[in-house]
Short mmCIF file of C-alpha atoms in Angstrom, two decimals:
data_model
loop_
_atom_site.label_atom_id
_atom_site.label_comp_id
_atom_site.label_asym_id
_atom_site.label_seq_id
_atom_site.Cartn_x
_atom_site.Cartn_y
_atom_site.Cartn_z
CA MET A 1 0.51 0.08 -0.14
CA THR A 2 1.34 3.68 -1.03
CA ASP A 3 1.35 6.13 1.46
CA LEU A 4 -0.64 8.76 -0.33
CA SER A 5 -3.26 5.28 -0.50
CA ARG A 6 -3.69 5.12 3.53
CA ARG A 7 -3.59 8.26 4.61
CA PHE A 8 -6.83 8.53 2.11
CA PHE A 9 -8.07 5.31 4.01
CA LEU A 10 -7.08 7.43 7.51
CA THR A 11 -8.57 10.51 6.35
CA ARG A 12 -12.02 9.02 4.84
CA SER A 13 -12.09 7.18 8.12
CA ALA A 14 -12.47 10.54 10.39
CA VAL A 15 -15.41 11.00 9.09
CA LEU A 16 -17.37 8.37 9.50
CA GLY A 17 -19.01 8.39 13.32
CA CYS A 18 -19.27 6.69 16.17
CA SER A 19 -18.78 3.27 15.00
CA LEU A 20 -15.40 3.73 14.70
CA ALA A 21 -15.01 4.44 17.90
CA ALA A 22 -14.70 0.82 18.99
CA SER A 23 -12.12 -0.01 15.53
CA PRO A 24 -9.27 -1.42 15.89
CA LEU A 25 -7.70 0.45 12.55
CA LEU A 26 -6.53 3.27 14.64
CA THR A 27 -3.52 2.76 16.91
CA PRO A 28 -1.58 5.82 17.12
CA VAL A 29 1.27 6.16 19.71
CA THR A 30 2.11 9.09 21.05
CA PHE A 31 5.07 10.40 23.18
CA ALA A 32 6.37 13.25 25.33
CA ALA A 33 9.40 14.27 27.02
CA ALA A 34 8.62 15.37 31.04
CA PRO A 35 11.79 16.49 33.74
CA TRP A 36 11.03 13.73 35.70
CA ASP A 37 12.84 10.46 35.48
CA THR A 38 9.64 7.59 36.24
CA ARG A 39 8.62 6.73 33.05
CA LEU A 40 4.48 6.44 32.74
CA ILE A 41 2.77 4.64 30.44
CA VAL A 42 -0.68 5.11 29.53
CA ILE A 43 -2.84 2.46 27.71
CA ILE A 44 -6.78 2.82 26.53
CA LEU A 45 -8.20 -0.16 26.24
CA ARG A 46 -10.79 0.70 23.57
CA GLY A 47 -14.17 -1.08 23.22
CA ALA A 48 -14.90 -1.74 27.17
CA MET A 49 -12.85 -4.90 28.90
CA ASP A 50 -14.76 -7.20 30.48
CA GLY A 51 -12.78 -7.16 34.55
CA LEU A 52 -15.39 -10.18 35.23
CA ASP A 53 -13.26 -12.20 33.11
CA ALA A 54 -10.22 -10.26 33.11
CA VAL A 55 -9.58 -10.78 36.28
CA GLN A 56 -12.34 -12.83 37.86
CA PRO A 57 -13.91 -12.80 41.22
CA TYR A 58 -14.52 -16.70 41.73
CA GLY A 59 -14.97 -16.28 45.24
CA ASP A 60 -17.82 -14.32 45.25
CA PRO A 61 -20.41 -17.06 45.85
CA HIS A 62 -22.65 -15.23 43.01
CA TYR A 63 -20.51 -15.28 40.32
CA LYS A 64 -20.99 -18.69 39.05
CA GLY A 65 -24.80 -17.81 38.41
CA LEU A 66 -23.80 -14.87 36.73
CA ARG A 67 -21.44 -17.07 34.02
CA SER A 68 -22.13 -20.17 31.82
CA SER A 69 -19.31 -20.43 29.68
CA LEU A 70 -17.80 -17.99 30.46
CA ALA A 71 -17.59 -19.15 34.40
CA GLY A 72 -14.27 -18.60 35.63
CA GLY A 73 -11.24 -19.28 38.14
CA PRO A 74 -8.29 -22.26 39.17
CA LEU A 75 -11.02 -25.42 38.27
CA ASN A 76 -11.93 -23.84 34.75
CA GLY A 77 -8.33 -23.21 34.23
CA ALA A 78 -7.40 -19.61 35.50
CA LEU A 79 -4.60 -19.18 38.19
CA ASP A 80 -5.51 -18.08 41.69
CA LEU A 81 -4.84 -15.27 42.30
CA ASP A 82 -5.29 -14.53 46.34
CA GLY A 83 -8.10 -17.25 46.79
CA PHE A 84 -10.85 -14.78 46.04
CA PHE A 85 -9.60 -13.19 42.38
CA SER A 86 -7.92 -15.48 39.81
CA LEU A 87 -5.97 -14.67 36.44
CA HIS A 88 -7.88 -15.66 32.96
CA PRO A 89 -4.84 -17.92 31.26
CA ALA A 90 -4.81 -15.38 28.40
CA LEU A 91 -3.70 -13.21 31.48
CA GLY A 92 -0.85 -16.35 32.11
CA PRO A 93 2.17 -14.21 30.90
CA LEU A 94 2.13 -11.75 33.35
CA LEU A 95 1.87 -14.52 36.67
CA PRO A 96 5.77 -13.59 37.24
CA MET A 97 5.19 -9.63 37.28
CA TRP A 98 2.46 -10.75 39.85
CA GLN A 99 4.31 -12.76 41.71
CA ALA A 100 7.22 -10.15 41.66
CA GLY A 101 4.97 -7.42 43.05
CA GLU A 102 4.99 -6.04 39.44
CA LEU A 103 1.51 -6.42 38.83
CA GLY A 104 -1.38 -4.86 40.32
CA PHE A 105 -5.57 -4.67 39.64
CA ALA A 106 -7.90 -1.85 40.86
CA HIS A 107 -11.28 -3.72 40.20
CA ALA A 108 -15.12 -1.49 40.14
CA VAL A 109 -13.75 1.41 38.64
CA SER A 110 -15.92 3.52 36.23
CA THR A 111 -15.77 6.82 35.28
CA PRO A 112 -18.43 9.06 36.76
CA TYR A 113 -20.06 8.14 32.63
CA ARG A 114 -23.17 5.95 33.45
CA ASP A 115 -26.18 4.70 31.40
CA LYS A 116 -26.01 5.13 28.38
CA ARG A 117 -22.58 3.12 27.55
CA SER A 118 -21.61 4.06 24.33
CA HIS A 119 -18.59 4.06 23.48
CA PHE A 120 -17.73 6.99 21.81
CA ASP A 121 -19.27 9.11 24.49
CA GLY A 122 -17.89 7.03 27.39
CA GLN A 123 -14.13 6.94 25.64
CA ASP A 124 -14.70 11.09 25.13
CA VAL A 125 -15.13 11.15 29.35
CA LEU A 126 -12.28 8.57 29.60
CA GLU A 127 -10.20 10.76 28.07
CA ALA A 128 -10.90 13.99 28.80
CA GLY A 129 -10.05 13.41 32.15
CA THR A 130 -13.69 15.21 33.37
CA ASP A 131 -17.06 14.20 35.60
CA THR A 132 -19.26 14.76 32.13
CA LEU A 133 -19.11 14.64 28.46
CA GLN A 134 -17.79 18.25 26.86
CA GLY A 135 -19.04 19.23 23.91
CA GLY A 136 -16.50 20.78 20.96
CA VAL A 137 -12.52 20.14 20.90
CA ARG A 138 -10.99 19.83 24.57
CA ASP A 139 -7.66 18.78 25.82
CA GLY A 140 -7.19 15.54 26.98
CA TRP A 141 -5.91 14.98 30.71
CA LEU A 142 -2.22 13.55 30.20
CA ASN A 143 -1.71 16.60 27.89
CA ARG A 144 -3.19 19.12 30.78
CA MET A 145 -1.15 17.60 33.27
CA LEU A 146 1.82 18.25 30.57
CA GLN A 147 0.82 22.04 30.98
CA GLU A 148 1.65 22.40 34.23
CA VAL A 149 5.10 20.93 34.61
CA PRO A 150 7.76 23.03 34.10
CA GLY A 151 10.32 21.91 30.97
CA VAL A 152 8.29 20.07 29.30
CA ALA A 153 9.93 20.11 25.69
CA ALA A 154 7.96 17.74 22.43
CA ASP A 155 10.01 14.60 21.01
CA THR A 156 10.72 13.87 17.51
CA ALA A 157 7.28 13.59 15.36
CA TYR A 158 6.53 9.95 14.14
CA ALA A 159 3.12 10.99 12.62
CA ILE A 160 0.90 8.51 9.91
CA GLY A 161 -2.28 9.73 9.12
CA LEU A 162 -3.83 10.99 12.66
CA GLY A 163 -2.19 12.82 15.19
CA GLU A 164 -2.27 12.39 19.34
CA MET A 165 -4.17 9.89 21.44
CA PRO A 166 -7.17 11.94 22.81
CA VAL A 167 -5.65 11.55 26.20
CA LEU A 168 -2.53 13.85 25.04
CA LYS A 169 -4.80 16.16 23.14
CA GLY A 170 -3.90 19.78 23.64
CA LYS A 171 -1.83 22.79 24.35
CA ALA A 172 1.74 21.31 25.13
CA ALA A 173 3.62 19.93 22.16
CA VAL A 174 3.61 16.27 22.22
CA ALA A 175 5.40 13.80 18.49
CA ASN A 176 3.26 11.28 17.22
CA TRP A 177 3.43 7.77 15.34
CA ALA A 178 1.53 4.76 14.39
CA PRO A 179 2.96 1.09 12.59
CA ASP A 180 3.20 0.83 8.72
CA SER A 181 0.67 -2.67 9.96
CA SER A 182 -2.35 -0.40 11.91
CA LEU A 183 -5.01 -1.90 9.65
CA ALA A 184 -4.98 -5.46 10.78
CA LEU A 185 -7.87 -6.25 11.84
CA SER A 186 -8.67 -9.35 14.67
CA PRO A 187 -11.29 -12.33 13.55
CA GLN A 188 -13.53 -10.21 16.99
CA ALA A 189 -13.47 -6.91 14.98
CA GLU A 190 -13.16 -8.58 11.32
CA ARG A 191 -17.40 -9.66 12.72
CA LEU A 192 -17.67 -6.58 14.57
CA LEU A 193 -17.58 -4.11 11.63
CA ALA A 194 -19.60 -6.74 8.99
CA MET A 195 -22.64 -6.21 12.17
CA ILE A 196 -21.89 -2.28 12.43
CA SER A 197 -21.65 -1.77 9.02
CA GLU A 198 -24.53 -4.15 7.34
CA SER A 199 -26.58 -0.85 7.84
CA ASP A 200 -24.43 1.96 7.02
CA PRO A 201 -23.28 1.98 3.32
CA ALA A 202 -20.84 4.59 3.91
CA MET A 203 -19.12 3.17 6.39
CA HIS A 204 -19.19 -0.04 4.72
CA ALA A 205 -17.66 0.84 1.35
CA ALA A 206 -14.71 2.86 3.51
CA LEU A 207 -14.62 -0.31 5.79
CA ALA A 208 -14.05 -2.84 2.01
CA GLU A 209 -11.50 0.02 1.09
CA ALA A 210 -9.75 -0.62 4.09
CA ALA A 211 -9.27 -4.09 3.33
CA LEU A 212 -8.32 -3.98 -0.59
CA LEU A 213 -5.61 -1.23 0.71
CA SER A 214 -4.76 -3.97 3.72
CA ALA A 215 -4.53 -6.82 1.53
CA ALA A 216 -2.28 -4.98 -1.46
CA ASP A 217 0.47 -7.23 -0.67
CA ALA A 218 -1.70 -10.42 -0.49
CA PRO A 219 -3.69 -12.56 -3.47
CA MET A 220 -6.47 -9.99 -4.09
CA MET A 221 -10.16 -11.98 -3.21
CA ALA A 222 -13.69 -10.74 -4.92
CA GLY A 223 -16.65 -8.70 -3.20
CA ASP A 224 -17.24 -10.08 0.12
CA MET A 225 -15.70 -7.87 3.04
CA ALA A 226 -15.22 -11.23 5.64
CA ARG A 227 -13.23 -12.61 2.99
CA ASP A 228 -11.08 -9.57 2.10
CA MET A 229 -10.60 -8.38 6.09
CA GLN A 230 -9.86 -12.21 6.84
CA ALA A 231 -7.07 -12.11 4.13
CA VAL A 232 -5.49 -8.55 6.47
CA ARG A 233 -4.86 -10.36 9.37
CA LYS A 234 -1.16 -9.31 10.81
CA GLY A 235 -0.34 -9.82 14.22
CA ASN A 236 2.33 -8.71 16.80
CA GLU A 237 1.42 -4.63 15.85
CA HIS A 238 0.99 -4.44 20.32
CA GLN A 239 4.62 -6.09 20.22
CA LYS A 240 5.33 -3.51 17.46
CA ILE A 241 3.86 -0.03 18.84
CA ALA A 242 6.11 -1.48 22.82
CA GLU A 243 8.65 -2.30 20.92
CA PHE A 244 8.68 1.12 19.03
CA ALA A 245 7.59 2.42 23.00
CA ALA A 246 9.97 1.19 25.24
CA LYS A 247 13.37 2.55 22.53
CA ARG A 248 11.68 6.14 23.26
CA LEU A 249 11.55 5.36 26.95
CA ARG A 250 15.21 4.17 27.38
CA GLN A 251 16.45 8.05 25.66
CA ASP A 252 14.20 11.18 26.59
CA ALA A 253 10.69 10.55 26.99
CA ARG A 254 8.87 10.09 30.00
CA VAL A 255 5.06 9.68 29.03
CA ALA A 256 3.53 6.99 26.32
CA SER A 257 -0.03 6.44 25.43
CA PHE A 258 -1.14 4.42 23.19
CA SER A 259 -4.49 2.25 22.24
CA LEU A 260 -4.67 -1.82 22.35
CA ASN A 261 -8.37 -2.70 20.44
CA GLY A 262 -10.65 -5.78 20.13
CA TRP A 263 -12.34 -5.77 23.37
CA ASP A 264 -16.03 -5.24 22.82
CA THR A 265 -17.42 -8.88 23.26
CA HIS A 266 -20.75 -9.19 22.71
CA ARG A 267 -20.32 -12.50 20.94
CA ALA A 268 -18.46 -15.71 20.80
CA GLN A 269 -16.36 -13.17 24.21
CA GLN A 270 -13.89 -16.33 25.17
CA ARG A 271 -12.49 -16.26 21.79
CA GLY A 272 -12.38 -12.77 21.02
CA ILE A 273 -11.66 -11.72 24.95
CA THR A 274 -8.41 -14.55 25.32
CA ALA A 275 -6.51 -12.55 21.87
CA ALA A 276 -6.80 -9.14 23.78
CA LEU A 277 -5.94 -10.45 26.93
CA GLY A 278 -2.62 -12.24 24.70
CA ASP A 279 -2.52 -8.90 23.25
CA LEU A 280 -2.21 -7.23 26.47
CA ALA A 281 0.18 -9.34 27.80
CA GLU A 282 2.54 -9.53 25.29
CA THR A 283 1.91 -5.59 24.70
CA LEU A 284 3.59 -5.60 28.80
CA VAL A 285 5.75 -8.79 29.31
CA HIS A 286 7.33 -7.10 26.00
CA LEU A 287 8.25 -3.96 27.92
CA LYS A 288 9.39 -5.10 30.35
CA GLN A 289 12.22 -7.55 28.03
CA GLU A 290 12.27 -3.67 26.27
CA LEU A 291 13.00 -1.55 29.25
CA THR A 292 15.71 -3.49 31.26
CA GLY A 293 17.09 -2.94 34.71
CA PRO A 294 16.98 0.27 36.24
CA VAL A 295 14.68 1.73 33.12
CA TRP A 296 11.64 -0.93 34.09
CA ASN A 297 12.10 -0.76 37.66
CA LYS A 298 10.99 3.23 37.42
CA THR A 299 8.30 2.28 34.81
CA ALA A 300 4.35 2.94 35.80
CA VAL A 301 2.19 1.24 33.44
CA VAL A 302 -1.67 1.77 33.70
CA ALA A 303 -3.67 0.31 31.30
CA MET A 304 -8.17 1.86 31.52
CA THR A 305 -10.60 1.23 29.96
CA GLU A 306 -13.89 3.31 28.95
CA PHE A 307 -16.32 1.18 30.88
CA GLY A 308 -17.16 -2.13 32.10
CA ARG A 309 -19.88 -5.19 30.66
CA THR A 310 -22.61 -6.91 31.90
CA ALA A 311 -22.14 -8.76 35.24
CA ARG A 312 -24.61 -11.58 33.46
CA GLU A 313 -23.15 -13.44 30.58
CA ASN A 314 -25.96 -12.96 27.55
CA GLY A 315 -27.20 -15.58 25.68
CA THR A 316 -24.84 -15.30 23.10
CA LYS A 317 -22.08 -16.76 24.91
CA GLY A 318 -21.10 -12.43 24.55
CA THR A 319 -21.61 -9.95 27.60
CA ASP A 320 -22.89 -6.55 26.32
CA HIS A 321 -22.11 -3.01 28.14
CA GLY A 322 -22.53 -2.17 31.37
CA THR A 323 -20.40 0.21 33.99
CA GLY A 324 -18.40 -1.17 36.57
CA GLY A 325 -14.71 -2.30 34.69
CA LEU A 326 -11.00 -3.29 36.04
CA VAL A 327 -7.55 -0.88 35.83
CA VAL A 328 -4.41 -2.90 35.19
CA MET A 329 -1.34 -1.33 36.71
CA ALA A 330 2.05 -2.38 36.19
CA GLY A 331 5.97 -1.45 36.32
CA GLY A 332 8.90 -1.94 38.68
CA ALA A 333 7.42 1.06 39.93
CA ILE A 334 4.44 -0.76 40.39
CA ARG A 335 2.98 -1.69 44.36
CA GLY A 336 1.51 -4.78 42.76
CA GLY A 337 0.85 -8.10 44.04
CA LYS A 338 -2.69 -6.80 44.81
CA ILE A 339 -6.26 -6.45 43.96
CA TYR A 340 -7.06 -2.61 45.05
CA GLY A 341 -10.48 -0.95 45.49
CA ASP A 342 -13.74 -2.29 47.93
CA TRP A 343 -15.35 -5.18 46.57
CA PRO A 344 -18.75 -4.44 46.44
CA GLY A 345 -19.61 -7.65 45.82
CA LEU A 346 -22.45 -9.10 42.90
CA GLU A 347 -26.09 -10.68 44.31
CA SER A 348 -28.34 -8.97 42.27
CA SER A 349 -29.12 -6.31 44.87
CA ASP A 350 -24.92 -5.03 44.97
CA LEU A 351 -25.09 -4.88 41.04
CA TYR A 352 -25.49 -1.45 39.58
CA GLU A 353 -29.32 -1.23 37.89
CA GLY A 354 -28.90 -4.82 38.55
CA ARG A 355 -26.89 -5.40 35.95
CA ASP A 356 -23.61 -3.54 36.07
CA LEU A 357 -20.83 -4.54 38.48
CA MET A 358 -21.23 -1.89 40.89
CA PRO A 359 -19.27 1.08 40.68
CA THR A 360 -16.81 1.81 44.48
CA ARG A 361 -13.99 4.32 43.22
CA ASP A 362 -13.28 6.70 40.22
CA VAL A 363 -11.14 5.31 37.75
CA ARG A 364 -9.69 8.82 37.52
CA ALA A 365 -8.46 8.42 41.08
CA TYR A 366 -6.00 6.05 40.83
CA ALA A 367 -4.05 7.61 37.35
CA ALA A 368 -4.12 11.13 39.78
CA TRP A 369 -1.84 9.10 42.55
CA ILE A 370 0.07 7.49 40.07
CA MET A 371 0.50 10.95 38.48
CA GLN A 372 0.58 12.30 41.55
CA ALA A 373 3.80 10.20 42.29
CA VAL A 374 5.38 10.87 39.23
CA THR A 375 5.56 14.28 38.57
CA GLY A 376 4.78 15.25 42.41
CA LEU A 377 2.03 17.44 41.01
CA ASP A 378 0.05 18.87 43.81
CA ILE A 379 -3.19 17.03 44.68
CA SER A 380 -5.35 20.37 43.95
CA THR A 381 -4.05 20.87 40.29
CA LEU A 382 -4.64 17.34 39.96
CA GLU A 383 -7.88 17.32 41.25
CA ARG A 384 -9.28 21.52 39.43
CA VAL A 385 -7.19 21.46 36.69
CA VAL A 386 -5.96 17.89 35.34
CA PHE A 387 -9.19 15.77 36.48
CA PRO A 388 -11.80 19.20 36.54
CA GLY A 389 -14.58 17.38 39.53
CA LEU A 390 -12.89 14.77 40.87
CA ASP A 391 -12.38 13.86 44.90
CA MET A 392 -8.96 12.19 44.66
CA GLY A 393 -9.64 10.23 48.56
CA SER A 394 -7.47 8.37 49.90
CA ASN A 395 -3.94 7.54 48.95
CA PRO A 396 -3.80 3.89 47.80
CA GLY A 397 -0.26 4.27 47.66
CA ILE A 398 0.37 2.28 44.56
CA VAL A 399 3.87 3.40 43.47
CA LEU A 400 6.79 2.56 46.05
#
């Protein structure tokens, strides 16, 4: 594919609307140099990860009744963490990090966004860091943090097509880069895109074009978009992102943000989430391998998603858009080996609106306390400027 063709598709994709909020097509990486020494990596998990499947509360007496084909726990192959929670088998490569105290989680978290459960709105609120939906152009919370720290300088630009991650969008200068294979699609994403494009001729045409452009190196196939998409599956994009991020973070960059997609698992979740969790695990392992020695020891990774999924499995062996979710934290600077947060329980009366895991803490509080430890920003600035309207509450002590 030529640069011109790829740029044409990406530009065209930008006007397709909210259906692309959960799209696996676009994965920009953004960097910014900073005057402190600890590295901060923010990963946006687009599509709403099922935290109840990633870190399974098998010790909750009501868990098994909510999940039939998705039942976890050590008896179903999951890895026990603490006698109450277990790790999905696809996250097995991360178990050594957990045992070394370099991996932790926070359960039952959410942004202030509620009820509509739209990917597009949910990601807007998550990356803006605000307590309400903000109309028009606005900056992201990582960029507002950079604006409050003196001596920040932009790194060299690496941009193809679309620009920054929204979480780093704003007045502070940052650099952008995206891997050349960013149009690769997972099987779950193929099905999702085929479903959402059925009633949208313009989007269907753009996706078919994407498949054709991405398949430039593969034998051409006629007509059927699904078969076109199947031909472009290449994989390992997340490893390229992690490798590039680590290279920059070993040098002058101190902040990196990128997204991992493929978490919208309405049907046949076990297949889709296994692939997505596998990518997340490989990304974190790759980061640790590349950020060797003292650099990894000064690294904090936080992975966040726009909202959780329904507590009860649906009729197609998947889960639907929910509320309470999960934060993943990793790195040598993280006090891991622990599940943070207050567990609300899974009894019907404990669920949010009788269907979702009840949030017990604002997800922004975890990001704010990590940021406070990394940058030294005062609490007032974090609550007033970086995350307007946030009450950080007590310090959970995430960073060593």
